mmCIF file of C-alpha atoms and ligand atoms in Angstrom:
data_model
loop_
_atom_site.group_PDB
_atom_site.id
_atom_site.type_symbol
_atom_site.label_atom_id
_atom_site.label_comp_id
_atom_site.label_asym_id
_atom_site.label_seq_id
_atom_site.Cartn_x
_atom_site.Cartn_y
_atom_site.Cartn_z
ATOM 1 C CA UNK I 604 0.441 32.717 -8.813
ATOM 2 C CA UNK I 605 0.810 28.897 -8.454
ATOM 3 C CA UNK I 606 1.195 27.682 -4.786
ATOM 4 C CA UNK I 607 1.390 24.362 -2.452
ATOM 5 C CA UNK I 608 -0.896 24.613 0.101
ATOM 6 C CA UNK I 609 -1.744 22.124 2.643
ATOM 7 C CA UNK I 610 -5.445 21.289 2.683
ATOM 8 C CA UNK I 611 -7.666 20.992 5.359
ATOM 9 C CA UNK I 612 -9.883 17.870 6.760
ATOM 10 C CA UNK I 613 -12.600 19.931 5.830
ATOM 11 C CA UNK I 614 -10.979 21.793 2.488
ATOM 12 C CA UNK I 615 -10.428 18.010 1.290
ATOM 13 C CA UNK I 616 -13.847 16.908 1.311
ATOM 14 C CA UNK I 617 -15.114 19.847 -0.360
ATOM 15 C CA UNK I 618 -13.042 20.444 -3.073
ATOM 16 C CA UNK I 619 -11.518 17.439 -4.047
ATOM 17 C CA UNK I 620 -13.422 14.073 -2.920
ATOM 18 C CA UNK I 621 -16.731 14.980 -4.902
ATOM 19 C CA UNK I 622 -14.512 14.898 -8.203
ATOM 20 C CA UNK I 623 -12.170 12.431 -7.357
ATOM 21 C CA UNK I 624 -15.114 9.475 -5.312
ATOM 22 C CA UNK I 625 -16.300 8.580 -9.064
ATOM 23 C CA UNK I 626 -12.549 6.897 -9.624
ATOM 24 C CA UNK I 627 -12.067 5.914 -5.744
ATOM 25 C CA UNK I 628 -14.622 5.696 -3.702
ATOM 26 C CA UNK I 629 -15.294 1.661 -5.047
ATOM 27 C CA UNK I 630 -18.722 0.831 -3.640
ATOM 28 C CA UNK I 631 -18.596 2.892 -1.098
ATOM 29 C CA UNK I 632 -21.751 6.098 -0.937
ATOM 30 C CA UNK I 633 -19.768 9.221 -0.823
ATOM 31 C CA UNK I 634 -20.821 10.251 2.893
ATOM 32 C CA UNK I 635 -19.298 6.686 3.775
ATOM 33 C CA UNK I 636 -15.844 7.311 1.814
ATOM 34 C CA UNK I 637 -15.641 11.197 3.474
ATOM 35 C CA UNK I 638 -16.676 9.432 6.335
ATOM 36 C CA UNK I 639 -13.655 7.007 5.890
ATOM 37 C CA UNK I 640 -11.350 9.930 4.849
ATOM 38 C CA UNK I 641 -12.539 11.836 8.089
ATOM 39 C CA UNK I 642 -11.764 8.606 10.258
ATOM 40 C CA UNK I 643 -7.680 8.385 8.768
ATOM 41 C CA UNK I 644 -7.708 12.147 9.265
ATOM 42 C CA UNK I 645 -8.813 12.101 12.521
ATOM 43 C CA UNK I 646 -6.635 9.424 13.854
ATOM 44 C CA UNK I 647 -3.092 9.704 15.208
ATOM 45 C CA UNK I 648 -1.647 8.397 11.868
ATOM 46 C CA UNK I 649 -4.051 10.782 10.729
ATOM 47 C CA UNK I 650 -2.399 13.498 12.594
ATOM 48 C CA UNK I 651 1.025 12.775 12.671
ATOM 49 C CA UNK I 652 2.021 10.992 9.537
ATOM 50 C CA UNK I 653 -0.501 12.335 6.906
ATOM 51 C CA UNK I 654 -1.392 15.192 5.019
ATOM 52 C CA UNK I 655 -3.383 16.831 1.891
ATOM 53 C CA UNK I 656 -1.604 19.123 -0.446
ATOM 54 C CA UNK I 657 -2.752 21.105 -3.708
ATOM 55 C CA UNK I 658 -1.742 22.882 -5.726
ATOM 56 C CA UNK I 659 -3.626 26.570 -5.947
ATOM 57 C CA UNK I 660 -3.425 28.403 -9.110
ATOM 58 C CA UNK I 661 -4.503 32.387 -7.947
ATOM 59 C CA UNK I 662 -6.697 31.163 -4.962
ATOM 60 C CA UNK I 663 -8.387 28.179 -7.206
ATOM 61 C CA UNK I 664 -7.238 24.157 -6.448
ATOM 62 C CA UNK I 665 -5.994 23.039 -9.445
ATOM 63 C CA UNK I 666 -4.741 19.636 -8.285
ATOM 64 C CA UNK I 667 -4.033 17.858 -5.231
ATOM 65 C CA UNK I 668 -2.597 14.482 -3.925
ATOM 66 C CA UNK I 669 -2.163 12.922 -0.497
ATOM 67 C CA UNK I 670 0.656 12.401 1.761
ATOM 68 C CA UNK I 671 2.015 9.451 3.598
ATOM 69 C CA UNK I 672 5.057 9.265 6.194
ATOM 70 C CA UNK I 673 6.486 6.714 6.154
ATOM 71 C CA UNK I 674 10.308 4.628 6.863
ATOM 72 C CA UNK I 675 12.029 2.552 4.379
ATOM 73 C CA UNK I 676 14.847 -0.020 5.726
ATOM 74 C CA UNK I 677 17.440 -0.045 3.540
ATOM 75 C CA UNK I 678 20.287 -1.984 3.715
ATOM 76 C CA UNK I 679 21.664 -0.936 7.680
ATOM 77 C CA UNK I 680 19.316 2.128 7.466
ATOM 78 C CA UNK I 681 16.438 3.143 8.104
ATOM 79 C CA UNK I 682 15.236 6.553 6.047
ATOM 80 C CA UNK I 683 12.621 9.288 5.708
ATOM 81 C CA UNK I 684 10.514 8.124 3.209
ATOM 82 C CA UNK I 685 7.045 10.200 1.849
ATOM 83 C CA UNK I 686 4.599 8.079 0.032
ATOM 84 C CA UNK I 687 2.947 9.985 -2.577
ATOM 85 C CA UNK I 688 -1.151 8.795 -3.297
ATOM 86 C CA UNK I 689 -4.413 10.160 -4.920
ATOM 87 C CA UNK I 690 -2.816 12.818 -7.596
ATOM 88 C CA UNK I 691 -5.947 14.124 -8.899
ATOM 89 C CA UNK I 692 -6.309 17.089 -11.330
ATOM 90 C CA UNK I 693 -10.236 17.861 -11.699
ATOM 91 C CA UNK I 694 -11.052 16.898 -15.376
ATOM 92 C CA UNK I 695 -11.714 20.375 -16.765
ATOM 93 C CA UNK I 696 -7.757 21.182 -15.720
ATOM 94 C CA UNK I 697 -6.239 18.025 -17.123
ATOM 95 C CA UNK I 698 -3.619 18.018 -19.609
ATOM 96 C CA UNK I 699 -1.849 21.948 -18.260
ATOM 97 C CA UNK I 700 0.896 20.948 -16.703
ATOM 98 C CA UNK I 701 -0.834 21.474 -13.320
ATOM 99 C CA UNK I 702 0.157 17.735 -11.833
ATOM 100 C CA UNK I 703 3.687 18.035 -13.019
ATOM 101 C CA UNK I 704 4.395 21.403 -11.759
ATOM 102 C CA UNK I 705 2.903 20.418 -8.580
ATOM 103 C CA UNK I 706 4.737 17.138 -8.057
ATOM 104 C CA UNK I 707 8.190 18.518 -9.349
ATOM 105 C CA UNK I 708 7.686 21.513 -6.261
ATOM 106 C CA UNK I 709 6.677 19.076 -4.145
ATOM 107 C CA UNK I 710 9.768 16.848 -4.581
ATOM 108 C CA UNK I 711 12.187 20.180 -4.211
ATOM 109 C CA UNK I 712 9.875 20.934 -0.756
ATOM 110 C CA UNK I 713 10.890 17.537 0.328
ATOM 111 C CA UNK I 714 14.625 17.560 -0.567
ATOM 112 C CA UNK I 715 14.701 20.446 1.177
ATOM 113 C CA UNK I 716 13.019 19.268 4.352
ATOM 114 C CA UNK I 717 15.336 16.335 4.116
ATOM 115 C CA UNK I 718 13.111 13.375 3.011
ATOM 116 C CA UNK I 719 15.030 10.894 1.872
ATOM 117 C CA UNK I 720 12.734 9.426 -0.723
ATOM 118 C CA UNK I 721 9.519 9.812 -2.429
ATOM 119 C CA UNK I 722 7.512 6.798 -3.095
ATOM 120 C CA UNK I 723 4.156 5.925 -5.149
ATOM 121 C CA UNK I 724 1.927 3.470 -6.638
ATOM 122 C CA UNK I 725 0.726 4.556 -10.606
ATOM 123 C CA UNK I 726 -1.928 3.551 -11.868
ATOM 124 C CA UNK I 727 -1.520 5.766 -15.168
ATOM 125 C CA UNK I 728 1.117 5.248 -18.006
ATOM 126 C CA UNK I 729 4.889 5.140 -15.541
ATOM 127 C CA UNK I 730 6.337 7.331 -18.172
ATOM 128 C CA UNK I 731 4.309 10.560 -16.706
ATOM 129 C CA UNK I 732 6.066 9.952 -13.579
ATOM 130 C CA UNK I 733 9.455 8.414 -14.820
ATOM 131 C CA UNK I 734 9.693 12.210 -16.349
ATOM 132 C CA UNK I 735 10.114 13.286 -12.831
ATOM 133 C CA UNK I 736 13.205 10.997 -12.492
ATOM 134 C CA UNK I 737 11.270 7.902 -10.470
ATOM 135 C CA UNK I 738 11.986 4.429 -11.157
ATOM 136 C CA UNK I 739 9.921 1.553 -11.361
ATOM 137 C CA UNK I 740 10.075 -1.732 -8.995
ATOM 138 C CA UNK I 741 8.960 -4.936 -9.605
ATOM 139 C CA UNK I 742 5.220 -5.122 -9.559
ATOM 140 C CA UNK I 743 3.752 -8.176 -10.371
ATOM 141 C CA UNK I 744 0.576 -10.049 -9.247
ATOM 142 C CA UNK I 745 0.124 -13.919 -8.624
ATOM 143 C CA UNK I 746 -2.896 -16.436 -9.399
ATOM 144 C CA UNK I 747 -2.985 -19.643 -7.730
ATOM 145 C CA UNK I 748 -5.432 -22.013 -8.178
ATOM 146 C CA UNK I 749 -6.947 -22.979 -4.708
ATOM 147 C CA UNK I 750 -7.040 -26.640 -5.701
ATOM 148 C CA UNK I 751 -2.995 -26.760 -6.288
ATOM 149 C CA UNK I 752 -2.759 -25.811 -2.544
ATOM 150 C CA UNK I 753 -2.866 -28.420 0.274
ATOM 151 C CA UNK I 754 -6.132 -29.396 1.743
ATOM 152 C CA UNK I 755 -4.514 -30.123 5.120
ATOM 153 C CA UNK I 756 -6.304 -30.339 8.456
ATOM 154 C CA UNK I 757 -5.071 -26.958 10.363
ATOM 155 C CA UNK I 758 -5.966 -25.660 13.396
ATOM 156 C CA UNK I 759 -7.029 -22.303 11.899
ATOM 157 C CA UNK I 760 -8.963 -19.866 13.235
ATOM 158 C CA UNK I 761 -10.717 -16.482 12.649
ATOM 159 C CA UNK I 762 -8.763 -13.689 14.124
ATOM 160 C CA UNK I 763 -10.692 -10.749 15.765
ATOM 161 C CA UNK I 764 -9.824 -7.346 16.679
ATOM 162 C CA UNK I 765 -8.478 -8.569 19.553
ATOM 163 C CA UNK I 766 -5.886 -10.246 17.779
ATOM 164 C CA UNK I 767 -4.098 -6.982 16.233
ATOM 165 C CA UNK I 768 -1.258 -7.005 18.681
ATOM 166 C CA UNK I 769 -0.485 -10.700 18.232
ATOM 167 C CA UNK I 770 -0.367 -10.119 13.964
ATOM 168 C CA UNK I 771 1.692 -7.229 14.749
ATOM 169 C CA UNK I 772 4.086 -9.515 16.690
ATOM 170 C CA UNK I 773 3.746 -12.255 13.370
ATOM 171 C CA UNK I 774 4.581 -9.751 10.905
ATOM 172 C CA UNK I 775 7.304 -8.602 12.745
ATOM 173 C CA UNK I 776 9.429 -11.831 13.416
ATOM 174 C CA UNK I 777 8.757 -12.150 9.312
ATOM 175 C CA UNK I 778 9.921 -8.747 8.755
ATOM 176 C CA UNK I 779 13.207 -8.350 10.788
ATOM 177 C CA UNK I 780 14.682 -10.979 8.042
ATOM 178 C CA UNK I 781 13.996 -7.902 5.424
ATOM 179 C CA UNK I 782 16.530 -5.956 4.022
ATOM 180 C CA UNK I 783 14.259 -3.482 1.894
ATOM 181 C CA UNK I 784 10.727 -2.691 3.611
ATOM 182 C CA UNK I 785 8.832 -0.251 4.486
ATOM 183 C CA UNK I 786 8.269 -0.182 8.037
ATOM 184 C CA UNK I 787 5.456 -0.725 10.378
ATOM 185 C CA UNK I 788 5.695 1.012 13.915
ATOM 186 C CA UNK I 789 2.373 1.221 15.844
ATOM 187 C CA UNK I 790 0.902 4.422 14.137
ATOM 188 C CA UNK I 791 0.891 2.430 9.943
ATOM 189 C CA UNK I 792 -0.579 -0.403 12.281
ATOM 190 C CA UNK I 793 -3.204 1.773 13.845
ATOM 191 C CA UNK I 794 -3.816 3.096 9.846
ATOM 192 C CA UNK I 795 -3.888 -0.742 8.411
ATOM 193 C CA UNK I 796 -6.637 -1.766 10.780
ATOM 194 C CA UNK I 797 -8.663 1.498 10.183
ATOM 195 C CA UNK I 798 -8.342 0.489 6.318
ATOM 196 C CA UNK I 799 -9.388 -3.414 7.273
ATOM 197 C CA UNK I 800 -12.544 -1.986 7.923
ATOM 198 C CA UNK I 801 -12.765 0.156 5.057
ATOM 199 C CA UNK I 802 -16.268 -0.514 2.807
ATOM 200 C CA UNK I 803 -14.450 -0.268 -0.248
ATOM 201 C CA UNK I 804 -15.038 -3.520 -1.972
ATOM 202 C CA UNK I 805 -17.607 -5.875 -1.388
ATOM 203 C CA UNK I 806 -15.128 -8.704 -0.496
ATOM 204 C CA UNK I 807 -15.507 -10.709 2.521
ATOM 205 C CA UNK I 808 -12.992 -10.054 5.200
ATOM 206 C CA UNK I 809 -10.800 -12.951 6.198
ATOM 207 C CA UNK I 810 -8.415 -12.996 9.180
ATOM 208 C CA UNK I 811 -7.009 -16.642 9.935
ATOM 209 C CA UNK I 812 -4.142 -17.566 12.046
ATOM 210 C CA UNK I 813 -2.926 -20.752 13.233
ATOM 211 C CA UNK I 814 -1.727 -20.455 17.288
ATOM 212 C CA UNK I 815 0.987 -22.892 18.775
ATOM 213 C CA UNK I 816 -0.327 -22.622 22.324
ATOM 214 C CA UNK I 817 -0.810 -18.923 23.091
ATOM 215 C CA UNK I 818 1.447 -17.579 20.044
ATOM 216 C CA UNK I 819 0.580 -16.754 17.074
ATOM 217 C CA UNK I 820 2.836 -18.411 14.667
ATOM 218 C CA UNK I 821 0.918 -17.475 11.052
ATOM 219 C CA UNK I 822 -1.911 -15.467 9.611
ATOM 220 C CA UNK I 823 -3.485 -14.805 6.151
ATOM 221 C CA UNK I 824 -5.454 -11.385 5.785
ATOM 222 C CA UNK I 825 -7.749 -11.063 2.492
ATOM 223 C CA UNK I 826 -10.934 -11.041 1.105
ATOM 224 C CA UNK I 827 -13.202 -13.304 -0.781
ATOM 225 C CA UNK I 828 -15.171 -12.342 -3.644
ATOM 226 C CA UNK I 829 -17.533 -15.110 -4.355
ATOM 227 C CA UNK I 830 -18.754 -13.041 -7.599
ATOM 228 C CA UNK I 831 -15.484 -13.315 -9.551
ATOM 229 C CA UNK I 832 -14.508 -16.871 -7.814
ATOM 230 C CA UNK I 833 -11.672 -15.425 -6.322
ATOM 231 C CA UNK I 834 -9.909 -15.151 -2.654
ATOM 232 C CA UNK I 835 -7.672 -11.954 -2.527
ATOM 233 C CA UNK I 836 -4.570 -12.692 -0.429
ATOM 234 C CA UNK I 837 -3.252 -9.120 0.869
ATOM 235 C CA UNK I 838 -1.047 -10.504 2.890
ATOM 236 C CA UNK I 839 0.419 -13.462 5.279
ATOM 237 C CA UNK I 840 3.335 -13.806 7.954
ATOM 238 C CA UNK I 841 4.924 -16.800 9.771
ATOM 239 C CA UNK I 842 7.368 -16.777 12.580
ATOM 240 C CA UNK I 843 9.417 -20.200 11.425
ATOM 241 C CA UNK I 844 9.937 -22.785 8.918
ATOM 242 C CA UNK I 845 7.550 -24.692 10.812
ATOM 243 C CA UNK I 846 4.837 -22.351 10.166
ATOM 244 C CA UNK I 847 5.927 -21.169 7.126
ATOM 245 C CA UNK I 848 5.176 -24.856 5.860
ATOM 246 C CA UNK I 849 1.494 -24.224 6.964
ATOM 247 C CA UNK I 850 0.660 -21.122 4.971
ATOM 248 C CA UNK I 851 -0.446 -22.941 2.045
ATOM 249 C CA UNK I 852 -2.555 -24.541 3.537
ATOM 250 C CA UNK I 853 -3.848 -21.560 5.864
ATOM 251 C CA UNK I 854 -4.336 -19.766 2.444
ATOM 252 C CA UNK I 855 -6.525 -22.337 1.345
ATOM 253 C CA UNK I 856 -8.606 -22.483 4.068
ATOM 254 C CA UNK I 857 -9.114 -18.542 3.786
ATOM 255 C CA UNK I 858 -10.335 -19.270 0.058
ATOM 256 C CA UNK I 859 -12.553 -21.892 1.283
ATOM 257 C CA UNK I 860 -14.604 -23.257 -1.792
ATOM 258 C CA UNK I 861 -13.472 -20.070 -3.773
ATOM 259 C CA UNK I 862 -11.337 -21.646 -6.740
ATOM 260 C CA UNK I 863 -8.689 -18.782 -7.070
ATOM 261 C CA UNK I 864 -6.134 -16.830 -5.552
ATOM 262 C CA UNK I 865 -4.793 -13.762 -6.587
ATOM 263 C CA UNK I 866 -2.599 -11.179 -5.287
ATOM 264 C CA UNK I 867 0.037 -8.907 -5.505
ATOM 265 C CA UNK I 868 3.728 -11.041 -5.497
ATOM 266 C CA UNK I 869 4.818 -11.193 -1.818
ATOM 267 C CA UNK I 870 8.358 -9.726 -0.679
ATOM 268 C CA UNK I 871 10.890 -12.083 -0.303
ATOM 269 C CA UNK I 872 11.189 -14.729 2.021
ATOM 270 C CA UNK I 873 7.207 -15.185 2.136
ATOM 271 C CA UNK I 874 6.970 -15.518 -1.400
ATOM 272 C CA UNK I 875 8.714 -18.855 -1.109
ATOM 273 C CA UNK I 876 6.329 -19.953 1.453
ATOM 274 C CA UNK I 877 3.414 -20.398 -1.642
ATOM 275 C CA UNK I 878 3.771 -22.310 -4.488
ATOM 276 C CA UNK I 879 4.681 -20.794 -7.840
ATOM 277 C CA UNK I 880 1.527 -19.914 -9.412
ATOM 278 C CA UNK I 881 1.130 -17.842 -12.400
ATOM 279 C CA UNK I 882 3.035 -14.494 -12.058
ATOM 280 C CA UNK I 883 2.945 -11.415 -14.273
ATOM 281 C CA UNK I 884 3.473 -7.702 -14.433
ATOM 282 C CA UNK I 885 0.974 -5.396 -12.833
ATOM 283 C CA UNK I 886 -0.698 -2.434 -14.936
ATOM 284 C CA UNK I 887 -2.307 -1.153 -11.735
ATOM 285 C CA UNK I 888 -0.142 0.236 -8.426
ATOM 286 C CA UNK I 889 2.900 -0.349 -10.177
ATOM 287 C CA UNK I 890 5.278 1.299 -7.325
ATOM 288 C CA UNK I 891 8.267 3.538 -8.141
ATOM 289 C CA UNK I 892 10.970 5.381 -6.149
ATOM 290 C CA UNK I 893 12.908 8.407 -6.460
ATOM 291 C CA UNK I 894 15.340 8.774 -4.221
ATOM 292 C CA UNK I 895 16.047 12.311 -2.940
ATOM 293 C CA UNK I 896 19.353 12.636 -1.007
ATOM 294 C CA UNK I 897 23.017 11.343 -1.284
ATOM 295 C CA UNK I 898 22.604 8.900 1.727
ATOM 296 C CA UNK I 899 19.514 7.213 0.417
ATOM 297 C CA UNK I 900 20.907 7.427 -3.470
ATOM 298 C CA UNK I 901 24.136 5.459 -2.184
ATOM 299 C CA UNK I 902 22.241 2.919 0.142
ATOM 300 C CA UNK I 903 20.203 2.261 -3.095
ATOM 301 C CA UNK I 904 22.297 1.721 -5.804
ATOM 302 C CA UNK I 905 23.971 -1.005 -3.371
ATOM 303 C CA UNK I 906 20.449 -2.355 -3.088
ATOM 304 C CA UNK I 907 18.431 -1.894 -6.600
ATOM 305 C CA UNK I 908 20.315 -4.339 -8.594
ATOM 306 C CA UNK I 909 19.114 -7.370 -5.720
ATOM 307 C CA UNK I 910 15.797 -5.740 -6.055
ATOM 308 C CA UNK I 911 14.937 -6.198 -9.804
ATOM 309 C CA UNK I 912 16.503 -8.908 -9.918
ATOM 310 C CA UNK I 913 14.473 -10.514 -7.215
ATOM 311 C CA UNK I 914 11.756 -13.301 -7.632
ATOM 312 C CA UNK I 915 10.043 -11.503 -5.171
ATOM 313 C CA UNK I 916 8.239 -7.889 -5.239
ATOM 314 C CA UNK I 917 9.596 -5.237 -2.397
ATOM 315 C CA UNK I 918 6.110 -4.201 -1.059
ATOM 316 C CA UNK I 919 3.201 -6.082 0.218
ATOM 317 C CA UNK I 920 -0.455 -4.447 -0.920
ATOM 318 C CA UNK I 921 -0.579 -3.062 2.551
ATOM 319 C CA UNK I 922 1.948 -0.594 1.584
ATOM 320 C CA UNK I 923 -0.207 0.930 -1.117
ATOM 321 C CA UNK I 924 -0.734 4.337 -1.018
HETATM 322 C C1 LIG D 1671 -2.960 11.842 -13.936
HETATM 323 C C2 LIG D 1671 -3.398 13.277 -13.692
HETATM 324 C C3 LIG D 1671 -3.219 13.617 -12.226
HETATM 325 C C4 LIG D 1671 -2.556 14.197 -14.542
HETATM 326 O O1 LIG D 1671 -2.920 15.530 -14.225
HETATM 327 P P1 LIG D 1671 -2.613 16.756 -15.217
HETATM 328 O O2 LIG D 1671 -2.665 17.996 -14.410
HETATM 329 O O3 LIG D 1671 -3.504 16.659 -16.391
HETATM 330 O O4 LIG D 1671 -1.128 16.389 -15.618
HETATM 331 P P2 LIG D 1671 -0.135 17.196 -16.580
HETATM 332 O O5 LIG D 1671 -0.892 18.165 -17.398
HETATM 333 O O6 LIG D 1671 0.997 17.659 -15.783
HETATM 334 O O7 LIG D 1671 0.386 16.015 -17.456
HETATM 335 C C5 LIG D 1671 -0.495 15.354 -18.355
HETATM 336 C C6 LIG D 1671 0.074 14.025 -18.571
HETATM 337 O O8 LIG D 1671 -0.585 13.101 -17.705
HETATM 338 C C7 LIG D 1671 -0.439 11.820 -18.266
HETATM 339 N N1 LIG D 1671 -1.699 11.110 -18.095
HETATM 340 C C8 LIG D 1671 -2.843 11.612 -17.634
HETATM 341 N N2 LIG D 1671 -3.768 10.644 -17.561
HETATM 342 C C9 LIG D 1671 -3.210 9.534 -17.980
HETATM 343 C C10 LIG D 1671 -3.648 8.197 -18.132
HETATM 344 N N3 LIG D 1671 -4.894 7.820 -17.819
HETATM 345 N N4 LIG D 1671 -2.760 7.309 -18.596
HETATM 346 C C11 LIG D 1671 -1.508 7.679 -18.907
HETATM 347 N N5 LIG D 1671 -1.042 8.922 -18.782
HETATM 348 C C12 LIG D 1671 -1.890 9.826 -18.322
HETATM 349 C C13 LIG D 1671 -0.067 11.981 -19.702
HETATM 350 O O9 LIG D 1671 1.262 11.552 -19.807
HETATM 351 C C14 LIG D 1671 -0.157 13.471 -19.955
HETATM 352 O O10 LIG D 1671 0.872 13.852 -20.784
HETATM 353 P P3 LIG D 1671 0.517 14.426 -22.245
HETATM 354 O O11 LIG D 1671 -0.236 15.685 -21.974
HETATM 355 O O12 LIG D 1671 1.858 14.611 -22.833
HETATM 356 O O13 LIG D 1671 -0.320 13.365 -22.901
HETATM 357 C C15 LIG D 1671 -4.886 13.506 -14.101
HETATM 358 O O14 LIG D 1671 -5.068 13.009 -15.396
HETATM 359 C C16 LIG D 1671 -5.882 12.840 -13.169
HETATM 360 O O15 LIG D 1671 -6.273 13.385 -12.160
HETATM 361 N N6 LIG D 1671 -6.317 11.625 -13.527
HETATM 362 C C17 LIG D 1671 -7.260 10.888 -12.690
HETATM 363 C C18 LIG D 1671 -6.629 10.410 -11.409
HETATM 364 C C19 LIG D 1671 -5.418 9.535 -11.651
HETATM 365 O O16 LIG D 1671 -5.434 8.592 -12.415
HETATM 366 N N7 LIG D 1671 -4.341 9.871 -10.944
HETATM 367 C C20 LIG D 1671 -3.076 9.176 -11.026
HETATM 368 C C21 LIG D 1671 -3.002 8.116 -10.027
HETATM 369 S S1 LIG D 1671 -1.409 7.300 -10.085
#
C-alpha cells in the first residue's frame, strides 16, 4: 500500500540523507550536513514552518522531499504558499512512478488543507514537473564584470551578526514596494541566517552595508570564490534612491579584486539598481508555481502576464528551496 508519511528528525537522517548528501551535501562531511539538517529542524522555523514527507510503499521509503511554509504577496493578498525542495527517489527506485505519485497526493493533501499554492525550484528537465500542471517563472542569472561597476569611495562596512535586525529592517523598506514576493516574517529570517552559516560551499561570506548615521540604508550579502574569479551576489536591499545609487558600488567593494559577478536576476525594483550585465536563462533552480485554489488562481492570472513579461525575476536566491 503506498502512503505519505511525515518523517522524523531522526527517520530523515537515516533513510534519506546518506543517499541523497552525494548530490547535496556540496563540501560539506556528512555529520556536518545532518548536523546542518538537525540545526533547521531543531529551530522554530524548524518546528513550525517545516517538514519531511515520503512516500512509503508497504512499510519501505520509496521517495521523499522537504517542506517549506511559506506566504506569497500577491497582488492585495497575501496566501498560503508550500515550497516544495529535495524530491529524492533512492537510485535503485528511479524511473516507477514513485516521485509522481507522491507529488500528485501531495498536491491533493494540500488543496485539501487549503494551501493556496505549491512552489519549487527544478533542477531536472521542467517538463517532469510541468506534467503535474506547474508553470515556470522567469529564471535567469546575471554576470557583471566587476570592472564595469563604479570604484567609488563608500563608507562600507562588514556587517556582523549583530546586524540581522537592521538588514531585516533594509530588506523590508525594499520589499513593501513588491507586488509578487514571498514573504519574510521573523521565523524565514531566523532560517536565512541559520543557512548564512551553512558550510556548503567554500565561498567567502560577505556582509557589507553602508549606514547613514545609525540606519542602515543598503547591504550586499554573497560570497567570493577566489578559485573561479567570481563574487556571488545572493542578494542586496536599499531603503531610497539615494542608496539605491550606491549599490553598485557596494557590490563592487564585496567583489573586491574578484573580476566577476554572478547571480541569480534580482526582483524588480533592485534589478534596476545594477547595471545590465549579461543575462540568460537558468538550467538550475528554475522556479515554478502551481496554484491550488480559486482565490490564488484569480489573483494570478491578474498577475502572471506582468510577471513573464518582467525584466526582472520574482524570487531572490534566498527564496530557494
Ligand atoms: C527526479 C527524481 C526525484 C524522479 O524520481 P522517480 O521516482 O524516478 O520519478 P518518476 O518515476 O515518477 O518519474 C521519472 C521521470 O523523472 C524525470 N527525471 C528524472 N531524473 C531526471 C533528470 N536528471 N533530468 C530530467 N528528468 C528527469 C524523467 O522525466 C522521468 O520520466 P521518464 O521515466 O518518462 O523518463 C529522481 O530521479 C531523483 O531523485 N533524482 C535525484 C534528485 C533530483 O534531482 N531531484 C529533483 C530536484 S528538482
Amino acid at each position: 500500500m503506498l502512503r505519505i508519511v511525515q518523517l522524523s528528525t531522526e527517520e530523515y537522517v537515516r533513510d534519506v540523507l546518506p543517499h541523497s548528501a552525494e548530490m547535496w551535501a556540496g563540501e560539506r562531511s556528512f555529520a556536518d550536513y545532518a548536523a546542518e539538517f538537525g540545526a533547521v529542524s531543531a529551530s522554530g522555523f524548524g518546528r513550525r514552518r517545516f517538514r519531511t514527507l515520503g512516500l512509503s510503499l508497504d512499510g519501505e521509503l520509496v521517495t521523499s522531499c522537504k517542506r517549506y511554509q511559506r506566504e506569497l504577496r500577491c497582488g492585495e493578498r497575501t496566501f498560503r504558499a508550500a515550497g516544495i525542495g529535495a524530491v529524492f527517489t533512492p537510485e535503485s527506485a528511479r524511473g516507477r512512478g514513485y516521485a509522481t505519485a507522491f507529488l500528485g497526493a501531495l498536491l491533493d493533501a494540500e488543496r485539501a488543507n487549503g494551501t493556496d499554492l505549491v512552489y519549487l525550484f527544478s533542477d531536472i528537465h521542467p517538463a517532469f514537473y510541468e506534467r503535474l500542471g506547474f508553470v515556470q517563472l522567469p529564471s535567469r542569472a546575471i554576470v557583471l564584470r566587476a570592472d564595469t561597476l563604479p570604484h567609488a569611495r563608500i563608507p562600507a562596512r562588514t556587517l556582523g551578526d549583530d546586524d540581522w535586525p537592521a538588514i531585516e529592517r533594509c530588506f523590508a523598506a525594499l520589499d513593501a514596494t513588491r507586488t509578487f514576493a514571498l514573504t519574510r516574517p521573523p521565523l524565514i529570517w531566523e532560517w536565512l541566517r541559520l543557512r548564512a552559516r551553512s558550510a556548503e560551499s567554500s565561498g567567502v561570506l560577505v556582509r557589507l552595508g553602508i549606514m547613514r548615521g545609525r540606519r542602515l540604508v543598503a547591504y550586499v550579502l554573497g560570497r567570493r570564490f577566489p578559485a573561479v574569479d567570481s563574487f556571488a551576489l545572493d542578494e542586496f536591499a536599499y531603503v531610497d534612491d539615494e542608496a539605491a545609487a550606491l549599490v553598485p558600488a557596494l557590490i563592487r567593494n564585496a567583489a573586491g579584486d574578484l573580476r566577476k559577478v554572478t547571480g541569480w536576476l534580482p526582483p524588480s525594483p533592485a534589478r534596476g539598481a545594477i547595471p545590465r550585465g549579461a543575462v540568460r536563462a537558468r538550467k538550475n533552480a528554475v522556479a515554478m508555481l502551481l496554484p491550488l485554489s480559486a482565490a490564488l488562481t484569480a489573483a494570478w492570472q491578474r498577475e502572471a502576464a506582468g510577471v513573464a513579461a518582467s525584466a526582472a525575476d520574482p524570487c531572490w536566491n534566498g527564496d530557494h528551496v
